Short mmCIF file of N, CA, C and O in Angstrom, two decimals:
data_model
loop_
_atom_site.label_atom_id
_atom_site.label_comp_id
_atom_site.label_asym_id
_atom_site.label_seq_id
_atom_site.Cartn_x
_atom_site.Cartn_y
_atom_site.Cartn_z
N VAL A 471 -43.81 6.79 -33.26
CA VAL A 471 -43.87 7.74 -32.19
C VAL A 471 -44.68 8.91 -32.62
O VAL A 471 -44.71 9.41 -33.61
N GLU A 472 -45.42 9.56 -31.41
CA GLU A 472 -46.46 10.71 -31.48
C GLU A 472 -45.79 11.87 -31.96
O GLU A 472 -46.29 12.43 -33.17
N SER A 473 -44.83 12.35 -31.44
CA SER A 473 -44.13 13.30 -31.74
C SER A 473 -42.49 13.67 -31.70
O SER A 473 -41.92 12.53 -31.22
N GLU A 474 -41.97 14.40 -32.27
CA GLU A 474 -40.78 14.86 -32.42
C GLU A 474 -39.86 14.73 -30.61
O GLU A 474 -38.95 14.07 -30.51
N ALA A 475 -40.60 15.29 -29.90
CA ALA A 475 -40.26 15.37 -28.38
C ALA A 475 -40.36 13.78 -27.98
O ALA A 475 -39.25 13.52 -27.24
N ARG A 476 -41.16 13.09 -28.03
CA ARG A 476 -41.19 11.94 -27.78
C ARG A 476 -40.02 10.91 -28.31
O ARG A 476 -39.33 10.13 -27.65
N ALA A 477 -39.83 11.12 -29.51
CA ALA A 477 -38.83 10.39 -30.29
C ALA A 477 -37.34 10.78 -29.87
O ALA A 477 -36.45 9.63 -29.55
N LYS A 478 -37.04 12.06 -29.27
CA LYS A 478 -35.97 12.12 -28.61
C LYS A 478 -35.70 11.66 -27.17
O LYS A 478 -34.61 11.32 -26.73
N GLU A 479 -36.80 11.90 -26.38
CA GLU A 479 -36.88 11.12 -25.24
C GLU A 479 -36.33 9.85 -25.30
O GLU A 479 -35.81 9.08 -24.64
N VAL A 480 -37.27 8.78 -26.27
CA VAL A 480 -36.87 7.52 -26.67
C VAL A 480 -35.33 7.33 -26.95
O VAL A 480 -34.77 6.30 -26.26
N VAL A 481 -34.99 8.20 -27.86
CA VAL A 481 -33.62 7.97 -28.10
C VAL A 481 -32.45 8.20 -26.87
O VAL A 481 -31.56 7.49 -26.68
N ALA A 482 -32.85 9.13 -26.15
CA ALA A 482 -32.01 9.53 -24.88
C ALA A 482 -32.24 8.32 -23.95
O ALA A 482 -31.08 8.22 -23.39
N TRP A 483 -33.12 7.95 -23.83
CA TRP A 483 -33.62 6.82 -22.99
C TRP A 483 -32.47 5.51 -23.48
O TRP A 483 -32.02 4.75 -22.71
N ARG A 484 -32.99 4.99 -24.66
CA ARG A 484 -31.61 4.12 -25.48
C ARG A 484 -30.47 4.30 -25.19
O ARG A 484 -29.69 3.35 -24.88
N ARG A 485 -29.95 5.35 -25.29
CA ARG A 485 -28.44 5.83 -25.12
C ARG A 485 -28.09 5.54 -23.56
O ARG A 485 -26.94 5.01 -23.65
N ALA A 486 -29.01 5.86 -22.66
CA ALA A 486 -28.69 5.75 -21.25
C ALA A 486 -28.41 4.45 -20.84
O ALA A 486 -27.78 3.83 -20.31
N GLN A 487 -29.55 3.58 -21.80
CA GLN A 487 -29.43 2.23 -21.35
C GLN A 487 -28.26 1.43 -22.01
O GLN A 487 -27.68 0.55 -21.22
N GLU A 488 -27.81 2.08 -23.03
CA GLU A 488 -26.41 1.13 -23.85
C GLU A 488 -25.46 1.58 -22.67
O GLU A 488 -24.48 0.69 -22.57
N LEU A 489 -25.20 2.92 -22.41
CA LEU A 489 -24.17 3.39 -21.27
C LEU A 489 -24.31 2.53 -20.28
O LEU A 489 -23.20 2.22 -19.70
N LYS A 490 -25.42 2.33 -19.58
CA LYS A 490 -25.32 1.61 -18.35
C LYS A 490 -24.90 0.14 -18.52
O LYS A 490 -24.33 -0.25 -17.63
N GLU A 491 -25.37 -0.59 -19.77
CA GLU A 491 -25.04 -1.82 -19.82
C GLU A 491 -23.30 -1.94 -20.29
O GLU A 491 -22.85 -2.80 -19.79
N LYS A 492 -22.86 -1.12 -20.94
CA LYS A 492 -21.33 -0.86 -21.34
C LYS A 492 -20.75 -0.81 -20.02
O LYS A 492 -19.52 -1.18 -19.81
N GLY A 493 -21.18 0.15 -19.07
CA GLY A 493 -20.60 0.54 -17.75
C GLY A 493 -20.67 -0.66 -16.79
O GLY A 493 -19.46 -1.11 -16.26
N GLU A 494 -21.51 -1.84 -16.84
CA GLU A 494 -21.65 -3.01 -16.10
C GLU A 494 -20.96 -4.02 -16.73
O GLU A 494 -20.28 -4.58 -15.83
N MET A 495 -20.54 -3.87 -18.06
CA MET A 495 -19.72 -4.72 -18.86
C MET A 495 -18.21 -4.51 -18.45
O MET A 495 -17.41 -5.25 -18.02
N GLU A 496 -18.15 -3.28 -18.24
CA GLU A 496 -16.64 -2.90 -18.00
C GLU A 496 -16.26 -3.07 -16.44
O GLU A 496 -15.39 -3.47 -16.19
N GLN A 497 -17.23 -2.74 -15.71
CA GLN A 497 -17.14 -3.08 -14.34
C GLN A 497 -16.94 -4.62 -14.08
O GLN A 497 -15.87 -4.95 -13.28
N GLU A 498 -17.35 -5.22 -14.90
CA GLU A 498 -17.46 -6.86 -14.83
C GLU A 498 -15.53 -7.11 -15.22
O GLU A 498 -14.94 -7.80 -14.71
N ASN A 499 -15.29 -6.65 -16.40
CA ASN A 499 -13.99 -6.84 -16.81
C ASN A 499 -12.85 -6.26 -15.72
O ASN A 499 -11.86 -6.65 -15.46
N ILE A 500 -12.99 -5.24 -15.14
CA ILE A 500 -12.34 -4.44 -14.26
C ILE A 500 -12.25 -5.66 -12.92
O ILE A 500 -11.09 -5.78 -12.38
N ASP A 501 -13.35 -5.86 -12.48
CA ASP A 501 -13.40 -6.92 -11.30
C ASP A 501 -12.56 -7.94 -11.46
O ASP A 501 -11.59 -8.77 -10.58
N GLU A 502 -12.69 -8.71 -12.60
CA GLU A 502 -11.81 -9.88 -13.29
C GLU A 502 -10.37 -9.46 -13.26
O GLU A 502 -9.82 -10.32 -12.66
N LYS A 503 -10.07 -8.62 -13.92
CA LYS A 503 -8.52 -8.04 -13.91
C LYS A 503 -8.17 -8.13 -12.34
O LYS A 503 -6.86 -8.18 -11.99
N ARG A 504 -8.92 -7.26 -11.48
CA ARG A 504 -8.37 -7.13 -9.92
C ARG A 504 -8.45 -8.37 -9.40
O ARG A 504 -7.34 -8.49 -8.78
N LYS A 505 -9.28 -9.37 -9.84
CA LYS A 505 -9.04 -10.38 -9.11
C LYS A 505 -7.90 -11.52 -9.67
O LYS A 505 -7.09 -12.10 -8.68
N GLU A 506 -7.57 -11.31 -10.80
CA GLU A 506 -6.54 -11.85 -11.28
C GLU A 506 -5.29 -11.52 -10.76
O GLU A 506 -3.99 -12.37 -10.30
N ALA A 507 -5.29 -9.97 -10.55
CA ALA A 507 -3.94 -9.54 -9.95
C ALA A 507 -3.73 -9.63 -8.55
O ALA A 507 -2.72 -9.85 -8.05
N ARG A 508 -5.01 -9.71 -7.88
CA ARG A 508 -4.82 -10.14 -6.41
C ARG A 508 -4.45 -11.70 -6.41
O ARG A 508 -3.44 -11.81 -5.39
N ASP A 509 -4.87 -12.60 -7.04
CA ASP A 509 -4.42 -13.82 -7.02
C ASP A 509 -3.03 -14.01 -7.59
O ASP A 509 -2.22 -14.87 -6.76
N LYS A 510 -2.45 -13.40 -8.32
CA LYS A 510 -1.06 -13.22 -8.67
C LYS A 510 -0.11 -12.85 -7.47
O LYS A 510 0.66 -13.23 -7.36
N TYR A 511 -0.70 -11.75 -6.95
CA TYR A 511 -0.04 -11.12 -5.86
C TYR A 511 0.19 -12.27 -4.56
O TYR A 511 0.96 -12.27 -3.93
N GLU A 512 -1.00 -12.79 -4.42
CA GLU A 512 -1.07 -13.87 -3.18
C GLU A 512 -0.06 -15.20 -3.43
O GLU A 512 0.76 -15.52 -2.61
N GLN A 513 0.07 -15.37 -4.60
CA GLN A 513 0.96 -16.51 -5.17
C GLN A 513 2.40 -16.14 -5.01
O GLN A 513 3.18 -16.80 -4.46
N ILE A 514 2.72 -14.71 -5.11
CA ILE A 514 3.99 -14.22 -5.07
C ILE A 514 4.05 -14.19 -3.80
O ILE A 514 5.59 -14.54 -3.06
N ARG A 515 3.40 -13.57 -2.80
CA ARG A 515 3.49 -13.44 -1.47
C ARG A 515 3.96 -14.77 -0.85
O ARG A 515 4.54 -14.84 0.05
N LYS A 516 3.17 -15.75 -1.11
CA LYS A 516 3.05 -17.06 -0.58
C LYS A 516 4.49 -17.65 -0.66
O LYS A 516 5.14 -18.23 -0.02
N LYS A 517 5.09 -17.46 -2.11
CA LYS A 517 6.56 -17.85 -2.32
C LYS A 517 7.25 -17.02 -1.58
O LYS A 517 8.35 -17.69 -0.87
N GLN A 518 7.37 -16.01 -1.30
CA GLN A 518 8.34 -15.28 -0.32
C GLN A 518 8.08 -15.68 0.81
O GLN A 518 9.11 -15.55 1.58
N LEU A 519 6.86 -15.90 1.36
CA LEU A 519 6.76 -16.32 2.90
C LEU A 519 7.31 -17.64 3.10
O LEU A 519 8.26 -17.75 4.01
N GLN A 520 7.32 -18.55 1.84
CA GLN A 520 7.97 -19.64 2.25
C GLN A 520 9.31 -19.65 1.92
O GLN A 520 10.24 -20.61 2.58
N MET A 521 9.96 -18.55 1.26
CA MET A 521 11.29 -18.35 1.27
C MET A 521 12.10 -17.76 2.55
O MET A 521 13.21 -17.48 2.84
N GLY A 522 11.01 -17.12 3.35
CA GLY A 522 11.42 -16.82 4.71
C GLY A 522 11.56 -14.97 4.53
O GLY A 522 11.98 -14.47 5.55
N PHE A 523 11.00 -14.69 3.62
CA PHE A 523 10.89 -13.07 3.37
C PHE A 523 9.68 -12.51 4.13
O PHE A 523 8.65 -12.98 3.90
N VAL A 524 9.98 -11.61 4.95
CA VAL A 524 8.99 -11.08 5.75
C VAL A 524 8.98 -9.40 5.93
O VAL A 524 10.21 -9.00 6.10
N LYS A 525 8.08 -8.73 5.28
CA LYS A 525 8.33 -7.41 5.28
C LYS A 525 8.22 -6.92 7.14
O LYS A 525 7.11 -7.15 7.67
N ALA A 526 9.10 -6.16 7.44
CA ALA A 526 9.14 -5.72 8.80
C ALA A 526 8.24 -4.45 8.78
O ALA A 526 7.72 -3.80 7.87
N ARG A 527 7.41 -4.81 9.99
CA ARG A 527 6.48 -3.79 10.37
C ARG A 527 6.96 -2.28 10.86
O ARG A 527 6.40 -1.25 10.22
N PHE A 528 8.17 -2.28 11.65
CA PHE A 528 8.75 -1.34 11.59
C PHE A 528 10.01 -1.02 11.41
O PHE A 528 10.81 -2.39 11.18
N TYR A 529 10.75 -0.04 11.41
CA TYR A 529 12.29 0.08 10.99
C TYR A 529 13.06 -0.68 11.98
O TYR A 529 13.26 -0.08 13.07
N MET A 530 13.74 -1.82 11.74
CA MET A 530 14.23 -2.52 12.82
C MET A 530 15.80 -2.54 12.46
O MET A 530 16.71 -3.12 13.07
N ARG A 531 15.94 -2.56 11.20
CA ARG A 531 17.71 -2.52 11.01
C ARG A 531 18.04 -3.89 10.99
O ARG A 531 19.50 -4.17 11.47
N GLY A 532 17.34 -4.95 11.06
CA GLY A 532 17.72 -6.49 11.02
C GLY A 532 18.61 -6.38 12.52
O GLY A 532 19.16 -7.48 12.49
N GLN A 533 18.44 -5.99 13.50
CA GLN A 533 18.89 -6.14 14.84
C GLN A 533 18.18 -6.31 15.67
O GLN A 533 16.90 -6.20 15.77
N GLN A 534 18.50 -7.07 16.91
CA GLN A 534 17.53 -7.33 18.17
C GLN A 534 17.25 -6.03 18.73
O GLN A 534 17.70 -4.83 18.46
N ARG A 535 16.28 -6.24 19.43
CA ARG A 535 15.73 -4.81 20.16
C ARG A 535 16.84 -4.40 21.23
O ARG A 535 17.38 -5.08 21.79
N LYS A 536 17.14 -2.95 21.04
CA LYS A 536 18.40 -2.75 21.93
C LYS A 536 17.88 -2.65 23.48
O LYS A 536 18.92 -3.18 24.18
N LYS A 537 16.90 -2.18 23.73
CA LYS A 537 16.50 -2.14 25.19
C LYS A 537 16.62 -3.57 25.97
O LYS A 537 16.79 -3.77 27.08
N GLU A 538 16.42 -4.64 25.21
CA GLU A 538 16.44 -6.11 25.92
C GLU A 538 17.78 -6.75 26.08
O GLU A 538 18.11 -7.71 26.29
N SER A 539 18.35 -6.12 24.79
CA SER A 539 19.82 -6.98 24.62
C SER A 539 21.19 -6.27 25.17
O SER A 539 21.75 -6.97 25.22
N GLU A 540 21.08 -4.95 25.27
CA GLU A 540 22.19 -4.18 25.90
C GLU A 540 22.30 -4.12 27.31
O GLU A 540 21.29 -3.78 27.77
N ALA A 541 23.45 -3.99 27.60
CA ALA A 541 23.76 -3.56 29.06
C ALA A 541 23.64 -2.10 29.23
O ALA A 541 23.89 -1.72 28.29
N ALA A 542 23.59 -1.72 30.32
CA ALA A 542 23.49 -0.33 30.34
C ALA A 542 25.03 0.45 30.27
O ALA A 542 25.93 -0.55 30.64
N SER A 543 25.07 1.28 29.60
CA SER A 543 26.17 2.00 29.58
C SER A 543 26.32 3.47 30.07
O SER A 543 25.18 4.16 30.36
N THR A 544 27.60 3.98 30.30
CA THR A 544 27.70 5.34 30.89
C THR A 544 27.65 6.41 29.92
O THR A 544 27.75 7.64 30.40
N VAL A 545 27.62 6.29 28.70
CA VAL A 545 27.58 7.30 27.62
C VAL A 545 26.20 7.72 27.48
O VAL A 545 25.05 6.99 27.57
N PRO A 546 25.74 8.96 27.72
CA PRO A 546 24.51 9.75 27.58
C PRO A 546 23.88 9.08 26.07
O PRO A 546 24.25 8.95 25.18
N LYS A 547 22.58 9.10 26.30
CA LYS A 547 21.68 8.38 25.51
C LYS A 547 20.65 9.66 25.20
O LYS A 547 19.73 10.01 25.90
N VAL A 548 20.32 9.75 23.69
CA VAL A 548 19.45 10.77 23.38
C VAL A 548 18.36 9.88 22.71
O VAL A 548 18.53 9.27 21.72
N SER A 549 16.98 9.68 23.03
CA SER A 549 16.13 9.08 22.19
C SER A 549 14.99 10.15 21.83
O SER A 549 14.93 11.09 22.16
N PHE A 550 14.67 9.58 20.52
CA PHE A 550 13.66 10.40 19.67
C PHE A 550 13.02 9.57 18.74
O PHE A 550 13.61 8.58 18.48
N VAL A 551 11.93 10.26 18.31
CA VAL A 551 11.20 9.45 17.69
C VAL A 551 10.97 10.41 15.94
O VAL A 551 11.13 11.42 16.29
N VAL A 552 11.18 9.73 15.09
CA VAL A 552 11.12 10.36 13.71
C VAL A 552 9.85 10.18 13.16
O VAL A 552 9.49 8.81 12.81
N LYS A 553 8.67 10.95 12.51
CA LYS A 553 7.48 10.72 12.28
C LYS A 553 7.60 11.51 10.61
O LYS A 553 8.30 12.58 10.83
N GLY A 554 6.87 10.85 9.99
CA GLY A 554 6.75 11.52 8.68
C GLY A 554 5.47 10.84 7.97
O GLY A 554 4.87 10.08 8.28
N ASP A 555 5.21 11.59 6.57
CA ASP A 555 3.86 11.05 6.26
C ASP A 555 4.26 10.14 4.93
O ASP A 555 3.25 9.54 4.31
N VAL A 556 5.44 10.04 4.62
CA VAL A 556 5.89 9.23 3.55
C VAL A 556 6.84 8.40 4.10
O VAL A 556 7.77 8.70 4.78
N ASP A 557 6.59 7.02 3.99
CA ASP A 557 7.67 5.84 4.25
C ASP A 557 9.09 5.72 3.94
O ASP A 557 9.84 5.62 4.53
N GLY A 558 9.18 6.48 2.59
CA GLY A 558 10.50 6.56 1.97
C GLY A 558 11.32 7.57 2.73
O GLY A 558 12.51 7.40 2.79
N SER A 559 10.62 8.64 3.07
CA SER A 559 11.54 9.94 3.50
C SER A 559 11.81 9.37 4.93
O SER A 559 12.91 9.95 5.53
N VAL A 560 11.03 8.89 5.75
CA VAL A 560 11.32 8.34 6.94
C VAL A 560 12.50 7.27 7.19
O VAL A 560 13.42 7.51 7.83
N GLU A 561 12.28 6.36 6.34
CA GLU A 561 13.55 5.39 6.21
C GLU A 561 14.90 6.13 5.68
O GLU A 561 15.84 5.80 6.23
N ALA A 562 15.01 7.10 4.70
CA ALA A 562 16.01 7.95 4.56
C ALA A 562 16.54 8.25 5.64
O ALA A 562 18.01 8.56 5.87
N ILE A 563 15.83 9.36 6.45
CA ILE A 563 16.40 9.98 7.62
C ILE A 563 16.82 9.07 8.61
O ILE A 563 18.04 9.23 9.24
N LEU A 564 15.99 7.92 8.96
CA LEU A 564 16.65 6.90 9.63
C LEU A 564 18.14 6.25 9.30
O LEU A 564 19.02 5.98 10.15
N SER A 565 18.08 5.87 7.88
CA SER A 565 19.24 5.40 7.45
C SER A 565 20.89 6.63 7.77
O SER A 565 21.68 6.07 7.89
N CYS A 566 20.30 7.62 7.44
CA CYS A 566 21.22 8.90 7.63
C CYS A 566 21.70 8.85 9.27
O CYS A 566 23.04 8.82 9.69
N LEU A 567 20.95 8.78 9.89
CA LEU A 567 21.08 8.63 11.59
C LEU A 567 21.62 7.14 12.17
O LEU A 567 22.45 7.51 13.15
N ASP A 568 21.62 6.35 11.35
CA ASP A 568 22.28 5.15 11.41
C ASP A 568 23.68 5.22 11.24
O ASP A 568 24.43 4.51 12.04
N THR A 569 24.00 6.12 10.71
CA THR A 569 25.63 6.41 10.11
C THR A 569 26.46 6.99 11.21
O THR A 569 27.50 7.38 11.24
N TYR A 570 25.51 7.73 12.34
CA TYR A 570 26.13 8.35 13.40
C TYR A 570 27.02 7.82 14.19
O TYR A 570 26.78 6.61 14.67
N THR A 571 28.54 8.00 14.07
CA THR A 571 29.39 7.44 14.98
C THR A 571 29.96 8.03 16.14
O THR A 571 30.95 7.74 16.40
N GLY A 572 29.30 9.16 16.56
CA GLY A 572 30.11 10.01 17.47
C GLY A 572 30.15 8.94 18.87
O GLY A 572 29.28 8.38 19.06
N THR A 573 31.10 9.75 19.52
CA THR A 573 31.51 8.98 21.09
C THR A 573 30.71 9.65 22.00
O THR A 573 30.85 9.13 23.42
N ASP A 574 30.53 10.92 21.88
CA ASP A 574 29.75 11.89 22.92
C ASP A 574 28.69 11.65 23.49
O ASP A 574 28.39 11.43 24.44
N VAL A 575 27.73 11.18 22.35
CA VAL A 575 26.24 10.82 22.79
C VAL A 575 25.68 9.75 21.95
O VAL A 575 26.52 9.34 20.85
N GLU A 576 25.12 8.93 22.44
CA GLU A 576 24.48 7.56 21.74
C GLU A 576 23.17 7.87 21.38
O GLU A 576 22.20 8.43 22.10
N LEU A 577 22.60 7.63 20.10
CA LEU A 577 21.21 7.96 19.47
C LEU A 577 20.68 6.68 19.80
O LEU A 577 20.74 5.47 19.69
N ASP A 578 19.39 6.77 20.26
CA ASP A 578 18.62 5.79 20.52
C ASP A 578 17.21 6.25 19.39
O ASP A 578 16.45 6.69 19.93
N LEU A 579 17.06 5.61 18.57
CA LEU A 579 15.74 5.97 17.45
C LEU A 579 14.69 5.00 17.86
O LEU A 579 14.89 3.80 18.06
#
């Protein structure tokens, strides 16, 4: 090497190349692990679907849709929508509202 500056430049380049190669190898490992996890998830999901488990897209409480299955009633009905940014909090609020048993007003969630 001609000078100390050139030697430092070469060492820095080699280190950068080593880091780049290491990053590529780690990315390959990460991709393999993601693929394994995805395959495992798909196998579990396929088993669940075969057993009849289907995740509800909306909170349905395992009942038929009210508007189609119920006859008109004389009790006043209050309709409202619960919005939230976290699924668990919305489900908790809806489950609390599900326990409402008042006779004055009917809740339509």
